[in-house]
Structures are given as C-alpha cells and as structure tokens.
Coordinates of C-alpha atoms in Angstrom, one line a residue:
M32 CA 0.0 0.0 0.0
D33 CA 1.3 3.4 -1.0
P34 CA 0.0 5.8 1.7
Q35 CA 0.2 8.8 -0.6
S36 CA -1.8 7.1 -3.3
F37 CA -4.5 6.3 -0.8
V38 CA -4.6 9.9 0.4
Q39 CA -5.0 11.1 -3.2
T40 CA -7.8 8.7 -3.8
V41 CA -9.7 10.2 -0.9
A42 CA -8.9 13.7 -2.1
T43 CA -10.4 12.8 -5.5
T44 CA -13.6 11.7 -3.7
I45 CA -13.7 15.0 -1.8
R46 CA -13.3 17.0 -5.0
R47 CA -15.7 14.9 -7.0
H48 CA -18.6 15.4 -4.6
G49 CA -17.7 19.0 -3.6
M50 CA -17.4 17.9 0.0
A51 CA -15.1 20.6 1.4
D52 CA -12.8 23.5 0.5
P53 CA -9.2 23.5 1.6
E54 CA -9.8 26.2 4.2
D55 CA -12.8 24.5 5.9
R56 CA -12.8 23.4 9.5
L57 CA -14.1 19.8 9.7
L58 CA -15.3 18.0 12.8
V59 CA -14.4 14.3 12.5
G60 CA -16.4 11.7 14.4
V61 CA -13.9 9.2 15.7
S62 CA -14.9 6.1 17.5
G63 CA -11.4 4.7 17.7
G64 CA -12.1 2.0 15.0
A65 CA -10.1 1.7 11.8
D66 CA -12.4 3.7 9.5
S67 CA -12.6 6.8 11.7
V68 CA -9.0 6.7 12.7
C69 CA -8.0 6.4 9.0
L70 CA -10.3 9.4 8.2
V71 CA -8.8 11.8 10.7
R72 CA -5.2 10.8 9.5
V73 CA -6.0 11.3 5.8
L74 CA -7.8 14.6 6.4
G75 CA -4.9 15.8 8.4
A76 CA -2.5 14.7 5.6
L77 CA -4.6 16.8 3.2
G78 CA -4.1 19.9 5.4
Y79 CA -7.7 20.4 6.7
R80 CA -8.2 22.1 10.1
L81 CA -9.8 19.5 12.2
G82 CA -11.5 18.7 15.5
I83 CA -12.2 15.3 16.9
A84 CA -15.5 14.4 18.5
H85 CA -16.0 11.1 20.4
V86 CA -19.1 9.7 22.1
D87 CA -18.6 7.3 25.0
H88 CA -21.8 5.2 24.9
G89 CA -20.8 3.4 28.1
L90 CA -22.2 0.1 26.7
R91 CA -19.0 -1.9 26.9
G92 CA -17.7 -1.1 30.3
A93 CA -13.9 -0.8 30.5
D94 CA -13.6 -1.2 26.7
S95 CA -15.6 2.0 26.2
D96 CA -13.4 3.9 28.6
A97 CA -10.3 2.6 26.8
D98 CA -11.8 3.8 23.5
A99 CA -12.3 7.3 24.9
R100 CA -8.7 7.4 26.2
F101 CA -7.3 6.2 22.9
V102 CA -9.2 8.8 20.9
G103 CA -8.2 11.5 23.4
R104 CA -4.5 10.6 23.1
L105 CA -4.8 10.6 19.3
A106 CA -6.3 14.1 19.3
A107 CA -3.4 15.3 21.6
R108 CA -0.8 13.7 19.3
L109 CA -2.3 15.4 16.2
G110 CA -2.7 18.7 18.1
V111 CA -6.4 19.1 17.3
P112 CA -9.3 20.0 19.7
F113 CA -11.0 17.1 21.3
F114 CA -14.7 17.0 22.2
V115 CA -16.2 14.1 24.2
R116 CA -19.7 13.2 25.2
R117 CA -20.3 10.5 27.9
I118 CA -23.8 9.0 27.8
G119 CA -25.2 8.5 31.3
T120 CA -27.0 5.5 32.6
G121 CA -30.6 5.5 31.6
E122 CA -30.2 7.9 28.6
L123 CA -30.6 5.0 26.2
S124 CA -33.9 3.1 26.1
G125 CA -35.9 1.1 23.6
N126 CA -33.9 0.3 20.5
I127 CA -30.4 0.9 22.0
E128 CA -28.7 1.1 18.6
A129 CA -31.1 3.7 17.3
A130 CA -31.1 5.7 20.5
A131 CA -27.3 5.8 20.6
R132 CA -27.2 7.0 17.0
N133 CA -29.7 9.8 17.8
V134 CA -27.6 10.9 20.8
R135 CA -24.4 10.7 18.7
R136 CA -25.9 12.8 15.9
A137 CA -27.3 15.4 18.3
F138 CA -23.9 15.8 20.0
L139 CA -22.1 16.1 16.6
R140 CA -24.5 18.7 15.4
K141 CA -24.4 20.7 18.6
T142 CA -20.6 20.7 18.5
L143 CA -20.5 21.6 14.9
R144 CA -22.7 24.7 15.6
D145 CA -21.1 25.7 18.9
E146 CA -17.5 25.4 17.8
G147 CA -17.8 26.9 14.3
F148 CA -17.0 23.8 12.1
R149 CA -18.4 23.7 8.6
R150 CA -19.3 20.0 8.4
V151 CA -18.9 16.7 10.2
A152 CA -16.8 14.0 8.5
L153 CA -17.8 10.4 9.1
G154 CA -15.7 7.3 8.4
H155 CA -18.2 5.2 6.4
S156 CA -16.5 3.1 3.8
R157 CA -17.7 1.5 0.6
D158 CA -18.3 -1.7 2.5
D159 CA -20.6 0.2 5.0
R160 CA -22.6 1.6 2.1
T161 CA -23.1 -1.8 0.4
E162 CA -24.0 -3.5 3.7
T163 CA -26.6 -0.8 4.3
F164 CA -27.9 -1.2 0.8
F165 CA -28.3 -4.9 1.3
L166 CA -30.0 -4.5 4.8
H167 CA -32.5 -2.0 3.3
L168 CA -33.1 -4.3 0.4
L169 CA -34.0 -7.1 2.7
R170 CA -36.2 -4.9 4.8
G171 CA -37.9 -3.4 1.8
S172 CA -37.0 0.0 0.5
G173 CA -37.3 2.4 -2.4
S174 CA -34.4 4.1 -4.1
Q175 CA -34.1 6.7 -1.3
G176 CA -33.3 3.9 1.2
L177 CA -31.2 1.9 -1.2
A178 CA -29.0 4.9 -2.0
S179 CA -28.3 5.6 1.6
M180 CA -25.1 6.9 3.1
A181 CA -24.7 9.6 0.5
P182 CA -21.2 11.1 0.1
V183 CA -22.7 14.5 1.2
D184 CA -25.8 14.5 3.3
D185 CA -26.6 18.0 4.5
W186 CA -24.1 18.7 7.3
M187 CA -22.4 15.3 7.1
L188 CA -19.8 14.1 4.6
R189 CA -18.3 10.7 4.0
P190 CA -14.9 11.0 2.3
L191 CA -14.1 7.2 2.5
V192 CA -17.2 6.0 0.5
G193 CA -14.9 5.1 -2.4
T194 CA -12.5 3.0 -0.3
T195 CA -12.8 -0.5 1.1
R196 CA -12.2 -1.7 4.6
L197 CA -9.2 -3.7 3.5
E198 CA -7.7 -0.7 1.9
I199 CA -8.3 1.4 5.0
E200 CA -6.6 -1.1 7.2
A201 CA -3.7 -1.5 4.8
Y202 CA -3.2 2.3 4.9
L203 CA -3.1 2.4 8.7
A204 CA -0.6 -0.5 8.7
A205 CA 1.5 1.4 6.2
I206 CA 1.7 4.5 8.4
D207 CA 2.1 2.4 11.6
Q208 CA -1.2 3.8 13.1
P209 CA -2.9 1.5 15.5
W210 CA -6.7 1.5 16.1
R211 CA -9.2 0.0 18.4
T212 CA -11.2 -3.2 17.7
D213 CA -14.8 -3.5 18.9
A214 CA -15.4 -7.1 19.7
T215 CA -19.2 -6.6 19.1
N216 CA -18.5 -6.1 15.4
R217 CA -18.2 -9.9 15.2
D218 CA -21.3 -10.7 17.2
L219 CA -23.6 -12.4 14.8
K220 CA -26.7 -11.6 16.8
F221 CA -26.6 -8.2 15.0
A222 CA -28.0 -8.2 11.4
R223 CA -25.3 -6.0 10.0
N224 CA -22.6 -8.4 11.2
R225 CA -24.4 -11.4 9.7
V226 CA -24.6 -9.5 6.4
R227 CA -20.9 -8.5 6.6
H228 CA -19.4 -11.8 7.7
E229 CA -21.8 -14.4 6.3
V230 CA -24.2 -13.2 3.6
L231 CA -22.0 -11.0 1.4
P232 CA -19.0 -13.3 1.5
R233 CA -21.2 -16.3 0.5
L234 CA -22.8 -14.4 -2.4
A235 CA -19.4 -13.3 -3.6
A236 CA -18.1 -16.8 -3.5
D237 CA -21.2 -18.4 -5.2
F238 CA -22.2 -15.7 -7.7
N239 CA -19.8 -12.8 -8.2
P240 CA -16.3 -12.5 -6.8
R241 CA -16.4 -8.7 -7.5
L242 CA -19.7 -8.3 -5.7
G243 CA -18.5 -5.3 -3.6
E244 CA -17.7 -3.3 -6.8
T245 CA -21.0 -4.4 -8.4
L246 CA -23.1 -3.3 -5.4
A247 CA -21.1 0.0 -5.1
R248 CA -21.9 0.7 -8.8
T249 CA -25.5 -0.1 -8.3
V250 CA -25.7 2.3 -5.3
E251 CA -24.1 5.0 -7.4
I252 CA -26.7 4.6 -10.1
L253 CA -29.6 4.6 -7.7
A254 CA -28.1 7.7 -5.9
A255 CA -28.0 9.7 -9.1
E256 CA -31.5 8.7 -10.1
N257 CA -32.8 9.4 -6.6
A258 CA -31.2 12.9 -6.7
W259 CA -33.0 13.6 -10.0
M260 CA -36.3 12.5 -8.6
D261 CA -35.8 14.6 -5.5
Q262 CA -35.2 17.6 -7.8
E263 CA -38.4 16.9 -9.7
A264 CA -40.4 16.6 -6.5
A265 CA -38.9 19.8 -5.1
A266 CA -39.7 21.7 -8.3
W267 CA -43.3 20.6 -8.1
L268 CA -43.5 21.4 -4.4
Q269 CA -42.2 24.9 -5.2
T270 CA -45.4 25.9 -6.9
H271 CA -47.9 23.8 -5.1
F272 CA -47.0 23.7 -1.4
S273 CA -47.7 26.5 1.0
T274 CA -47.2 27.3 4.6
G275 CA -48.0 30.3 6.7
S276 CA -49.3 31.5 10.0
A277 CA -52.8 31.6 8.7
G278 CA -53.2 27.8 8.9
P279 CA -51.6 24.4 8.5
P280 CA -49.4 23.5 5.4
R281 CA -51.3 22.7 2.2
L282 CA -50.6 21.0 -1.0
D283 CA -52.5 22.1 -4.1
L284 CA -53.2 18.9 -5.9
D285 CA -53.7 20.3 -9.4
D286 CA -53.0 17.2 -11.6
L287 CA -50.9 15.3 -9.1
G288 CA -53.2 12.3 -9.1
S289 CA -52.6 11.8 -12.9
R290 CA -48.8 12.0 -12.7
P291 CA -46.6 8.9 -12.6
V292 CA -46.9 6.9 -9.4
A293 CA -43.2 7.3 -8.6
C294 CA -43.6 11.1 -8.9
V295 CA -46.7 11.1 -6.7
R296 CA -45.0 9.1 -3.9
R297 CA -41.9 11.3 -4.0
V298 CA -43.9 14.5 -3.8
L299 CA -45.9 13.1 -0.9
R300 CA -42.8 12.2 1.0
A301 CA -41.3 15.7 0.3
A302 CA -44.5 17.4 1.3
L303 CA -44.6 15.4 4.6
R304 CA -41.0 16.4 5.3
A305 CA -41.8 20.1 4.5
A306 CA -44.8 19.9 6.8
G307 CA -42.7 18.9 9.7
S308 CA -42.5 15.1 9.7
D309 CA -39.2 13.4 10.1
L310 CA -40.6 10.4 8.1
Q311 CA -39.6 8.1 11.0
D312 CA -41.8 5.0 10.8
I313 CA -43.5 6.3 7.6
G314 CA -43.4 3.3 5.3
F315 CA -44.8 2.3 1.9
D316 CA -48.2 1.4 3.2
H317 CA -48.7 4.8 4.9
L318 CA -47.8 6.6 1.6
E319 CA -50.2 4.4 -0.3
R320 CA -53.0 5.3 2.1
V321 CA -52.3 9.0 1.4
R322 CA -52.1 8.3 -2.3
R323 CA -55.5 6.7 -2.3
I324 CA -57.3 9.8 -1.0
L325 CA -56.1 11.7 -4.1
A326 CA -58.8 9.8 -6.0
P327 CA -62.1 11.6 -6.9
G328 CA -64.7 11.7 -4.2
K329 CA -62.3 11.5 -1.3
S330 CA -62.7 15.0 0.1
G331 CA -63.0 14.9 3.8
K332 CA -61.0 11.7 4.2
T333 CA -58.1 11.8 6.7
V334 CA -55.1 9.5 7.0
E335 CA -53.6 9.2 10.4
L336 CA -49.8 8.6 10.2
P337 CA -47.1 7.8 12.8
G338 CA -45.6 10.9 14.2
P339 CA -46.9 14.5 14.5
I340 CA -48.7 14.9 11.2
H341 CA -52.0 13.7 9.8
V342 CA -53.1 14.2 6.2
E343 CA -56.6 15.4 5.2
R344 CA -58.1 15.6 1.8
S345 CA -60.0 18.9 1.6
F346 CA -61.5 19.3 -1.9
D347 CA -58.6 20.1 -4.2
T348 CA -55.9 20.3 -1.5
L349 CA -54.1 18.0 1.0
V350 CA -53.9 19.6 4.4
F351 CA -51.1 18.5 6.8
R352 CA -52.5 18.9 10.3
S353 CA -51.1 18.4 13.7
A354 CA -52.0 15.1 15.2
D355 CA -53.3 16.8 18.3
P356 CA -56.8 15.9 19.4
G357 CA -59.5 17.8 17.5
P358 CA -61.7 20.6 18.8
V359 CA -64.1 19.9 21.7
D360 CA -67.7 21.1 22.0
Y361 CA -68.2 24.6 23.2
E362 CA -71.1 26.8 24.3
Y363 CA -71.1 30.6 25.1
D364 CA -73.8 33.0 26.2
L365 CA -74.0 36.2 24.2
P366 CA -75.9 38.9 26.1
I367 CA -78.1 41.3 24.1
P368 CA -76.5 43.8 23.9
G369 CA -73.0 42.5 24.5
R370 CA -69.9 40.9 23.2
V371 CA -68.2 37.5 23.7
R372 CA -65.0 35.9 22.4
V373 CA -65.4 32.4 20.9
R374 CA -61.8 31.2 21.2
E375 CA -62.4 28.0 19.3
A376 CA -63.5 29.9 16.2
G377 CA -60.9 32.7 16.6
L378 CA -63.7 35.3 16.5
D379 CA -65.5 37.8 18.7
F380 CA -69.3 38.1 18.3
E381 CA -71.3 41.2 19.2
A382 CA -75.0 41.7 19.6
R383 CA -76.6 45.2 19.5
V384 CA -80.1 46.6 19.3
V385 CA -80.7 48.4 16.0
D386 CA -82.7 51.5 15.4
E387 CA -85.8 50.6 13.4
A388 CA -85.0 53.4 10.9
V389 CA -82.0 51.4 9.6
A390 CA -83.5 48.0 10.1
A391 CA -84.0 47.5 6.3
D392 CA -80.2 47.0 5.9
H393 CA -79.8 43.3 5.0
G394 CA -76.2 43.1 6.3
A395 CA -73.3 41.2 5.0
P396 CA -71.7 37.7 5.5
T397 CA -70.1 39.0 8.7
R398 CA -73.4 40.6 10.0
V399 CA -77.1 39.7 10.1
R400 CA -80.2 41.3 11.6
V401 CA -82.9 39.2 13.2
D402 CA -86.3 39.7 14.6
G403 CA -85.4 39.8 18.3
E404 CA -88.9 39.7 19.7
S405 CA -88.6 36.1 20.9
L406 CA -84.8 36.0 21.6
G407 CA -84.9 36.9 25.3
P408 CA -81.9 38.5 27.1
C409 CA -79.2 36.4 25.4
V410 CA -78.5 33.8 22.7
K411 CA -76.2 30.8 22.9
I412 CA -73.3 30.3 20.6
R413 CA -72.2 26.7 20.2
N414 CA -70.3 24.6 17.7
W415 CA -72.0 22.7 14.9
R416 CA -73.2 19.3 15.8
N417 CA -73.9 16.3 13.6
G418 CA -77.6 16.3 12.7
D419 CA -78.2 20.1 12.8
T420 CA -80.9 21.2 10.4
Y421 CA -81.0 24.8 9.1
D422 CA -83.6 26.8 7.2
P423 CA -81.7 29.9 6.0
A424 CA -83.8 32.7 4.4
G425 CA -83.8 32.4 0.6
L426 CA -82.3 28.8 0.6
P427 CA -83.9 25.4 0.9
K428 CA -84.1 23.8 4.4
S429 CA -81.4 21.1 4.7
K430 CA -78.9 19.5 6.9
L431 CA -76.2 22.0 7.9
K432 CA -73.6 19.4 6.8
T433 CA -75.0 19.7 3.3
L434 CA -74.8 23.5 3.4
F435 CA -71.1 23.2 4.5
Q436 CA -70.4 20.8 1.6
D437 CA -72.1 23.2 -0.9
R438 CA -70.0 26.1 0.5
R439 CA -66.9 23.9 0.3
I440 CA -66.1 24.4 4.0
P441 CA -63.5 21.8 5.0
R442 CA -64.6 19.0 7.3
S443 CA -61.8 19.9 9.8
S444 CA -63.4 23.4 10.3
R445 CA -67.0 22.4 10.5
R446 CA -66.8 21.1 14.1
S447 CA -65.9 24.5 15.5
W448 CA -68.2 26.5 13.2
P449 CA -70.4 28.9 15.3
V450 CA -74.1 28.3 15.5
F451 CA -76.5 30.8 17.2
V452 CA -79.3 29.2 19.1
A453 CA -82.4 30.5 21.0
R454 CA -84.6 28.0 22.8
S455 CA -83.1 25.1 20.8
S456 CA -83.9 26.8 17.5
I457 CA -81.0 27.8 15.2
V458 CA -81.1 31.6 14.6
W459 CA -78.0 32.1 12.5
V460 CA -75.0 30.1 11.3
A461 CA -71.9 32.3 10.7
S462 CA -71.5 33.3 7.1
F463 CA -74.9 32.0 6.0
P464 CA -78.2 34.0 5.8
V465 CA -80.3 34.3 8.9
S466 CA -82.9 31.7 9.6
G467 CA -86.1 32.3 7.8
D468 CA -88.0 31.9 11.1
F469 CA -86.1 34.9 12.6
A470 CA -85.8 37.1 9.5
P471 CA -87.0 40.6 10.3
T472 CA -90.1 42.0 8.6
E473 CA -91.9 45.3 8.5
R474 CA -93.8 44.3 11.6
S475 CA -90.7 43.5 13.6
R476 CA -90.6 45.7 16.7
R477 CA -87.2 44.7 18.0
I478 CA -84.3 44.3 15.7
I479 CA -81.0 42.7 16.9
E480 CA -77.8 42.8 14.9
F481 CA -75.2 40.1 15.3
E482 CA -71.7 40.7 13.9
A483 CA -68.6 38.5 13.7
C484 CA -65.3 40.4 14.3
P485 CA -61.8 38.9 13.9
S486 CA -60.2 38.3 17.3
A487 CA -56.9 40.0 17.9
R488 CA -55.6 36.7 19.3
R489 CA -56.9 34.5 16.5
S490 CA -54.3 32.0 15.4
D491 CA -56.1 28.9 14.4
D492 CA -57.2 27.6 11.0
S493 CA -60.9 28.2 11.7
G494 CA -60.5 32.0 11.7
R495 CA -58.7 31.8 8.4
L496 CA -61.5 29.8 6.9
F497 CA -64.2 32.2 8.2
A498 CA -62.2 35.0 6.6
A499 CA -62.2 33.1 3.3
E500 CA -66.0 32.9 3.6
G501 CA -66.2 36.6 4.2
V502 CA -66.6 36.4 8.0

C-alpha cells in the first residue's frame, strides 16, 4: 500500500462530490475504530483544520473507557481540539442502537454549531454503504433507502465511501497507526454483522467475486436517479406547497393524481417532510393510504400517520395537520346587547339593538339582523353538531352538513363553526343568511344585529377559513 496514493484517492472523492474547500474546518467523528482513525489521519495529511468528536456510549464497560482514552491521546498527538460526550446510565432506552445513533448525531450537530465547524466528517466506507444497501433491500425500501449513506448529506460528509475496509486497514498499517477493535463487530446476533461476515462473502463466493464493486456501482446509479427524482419533486412542491401563520401547510393537488406513481410518492414524502414530519416510521403502506385519498370523491378523508402529522383531503388540496386531538364542543352566552369571544372559532361576536330606521339593511356575511322579539336577554353560541338542520332565508331547508359541503367548508373546520341558538332553534349560522324563522319583517318591533369580528388573538385555521367565507 502506497499511503500517498490512498490519500490522493480520498482527495479525489472529496473534489468529485464537492465535500469541502481546503480552508474548511471539519469536525471528525472518531470512535477509535479503523475507519474513523483512518479518516482523521487522511484529512490531516490533506491539510484540513480538524477537530475530533467522540461519544462514549458506556455500553462496553472498560472497553468503552479505553476507546475514549485512545481517541483523546490521538487528538493530543495530532494537536487538534477534542470534544467528548459521555452518555449517562438510563439515557438510552428502547432500540439501543437507534437511541445511541440519535444521541451521537445530536452531539455532533451541537458541537458543529457551537464550535464553528463547517461540516462533520464520518468514516463510512464503501463496505458500509453496500452493507446498508443490502440491509435496506431485505427490509424493503425504495431508491431513497437503497441509495443511503450519500457522500454528502446536508451537514455530514463521507470521504471514505470510495474505499474498502481492506484498503483502510492497509493504509493504517503502512503509516504504523494503531486502532481499536470493537469485539461486538463480530457478534452475529446483529443483522449487519451477519450480512458482513456471512451473507455477502457467500454471495461473492457463489455468484460474483467482485460483488463489492458491483453493489457499489448499483448504489451510485440509484443515488444519481434518486437525486434527479428529488429535484423533480422539489420543483413541483415549489409551486404547489404553501405554509403560513394563517393555517396548516397545504398541497394544491392540481394534476398530481394523474402523474406517474413514482412522482406522486416522491412528492408526498417531500410534502410530509416540509410539513414537519421526520418520516420516521412512515413506510410504503402509509404513503399508499395517502395516495388513495387523491382519487375523486375522497374529500373529507383523513389518513392518520405515525408521528406528529395527519393528512386530510380537503377538496382540491391536501392539508397537513397536527396530530393533536380535534376541537371539543363549546357553548357561550352572548348577552343582548353585549360581546363575547369564541376562542375555538378565533372570532368575537357582538349583539346590538338596532334602530328601526336602519332595520332595512340586510347586512353582509359578517353581519345579520334578526327579529329579536322572541330571543330573550341572550342567545347561545355553540359549535356545529352532527344532525343540525337549518332553514336559511332564501335557501332550501337542509342538513347543515349539506350546506357546509355546498359552500366547500373543509370538514376539519365544521366542528368549530359557530351556530347561534335560541330556545333550541337555530337563529344564525356564521357566514350564512339568517334563519327564515327569525328574519326581520316590516312588523318587527325589536331588531337585533349580530356581527362577527376577527379576534386580535386569532391564530387557528378556523379563523382563516371564516375569513375566506367573508366572515
């Protein structure tokens, strides 16, 4: 092994993928194993300004302590800053491997930000990448999962993805650099170790002696095609996805349902990520359930997903809502005259007695006038309830649900829609005409005006939808 030739191979990988500029400060995650020790030595040979970060998971007792001491001495010998995080007892629960990875990444990202490094360099090799490809293939994955361990992944870079584990160890031997060996890397109870030590060697022996190169090339092809599909999805999202303080994120469906299935799935994943999902536990079946509600006649359908986001079809849009519990029933008394804030609707409502001389004014969607002779000293404002029937002046009597559908009011907003009631009779439903039974006439002696006013503290989606209806 010619050490300089190996260093130049890694330099070529860095240039090819635009990983770093010569003046960049890089934080290197170093466990003490061959891959990460090789990485810090190569990057140092290339002249990068480095820092070393190490996480002591405390899972292997004295061996974990020895790993931390080894990496600390390496950092001191190289003259680079050393950052260490020791995980306390009880910090890891559930899936220990996944929990440890999450703690490790959080520590690396915090150190990156706090200490002014540009990116974190990780020591994943070509073998790691092909093992991950195979694990994801066995589990079931699309091109995004199969093309994992990208050379550059946001704030992480992997300069050794073009080199094998054998080459890495040969380089370390050539420069007389020791490393730590983790005995658990040979424990066959772990799936990755079974793939590494049993499955891939057997496939190489029985089918393709150059299997490592073949799988690496396959991953490269998938990665390039995956990047192209990501660009296509991002371009579509640019003109169809919206967020804002007025309500939850929305995806304008346009012709999405008629586009190729692969495009639809990729757009849905990208939209979920943009809406705040980390896509953890979001699998193929979940995306297919969302894709099915793109079909005609599915408005009002909701798909509950793992994590914080649920997806609702609302006419020609998908709405990405918080998975928090929905609105509860409410009921308020509105004195006549008087004013009350209906928090659930994000609106204030005011009642006033109107001079008969102006009683002929028919109002607006935000305001109605009613015959107040039989109203009493107050009316109740409550939310819509399933089964409510309404007879608005000038329109046929029907279920309020049907009127909501005709007005294209999303199902998610109907539950909190304000309904004015006097002695169990509906007087007015916000944004609709007054009830025909309470419409004022020339013989009306007491005219009451109800008006909806936007609340200064309105922040929920209901208020935005009322505004869209003119309220």
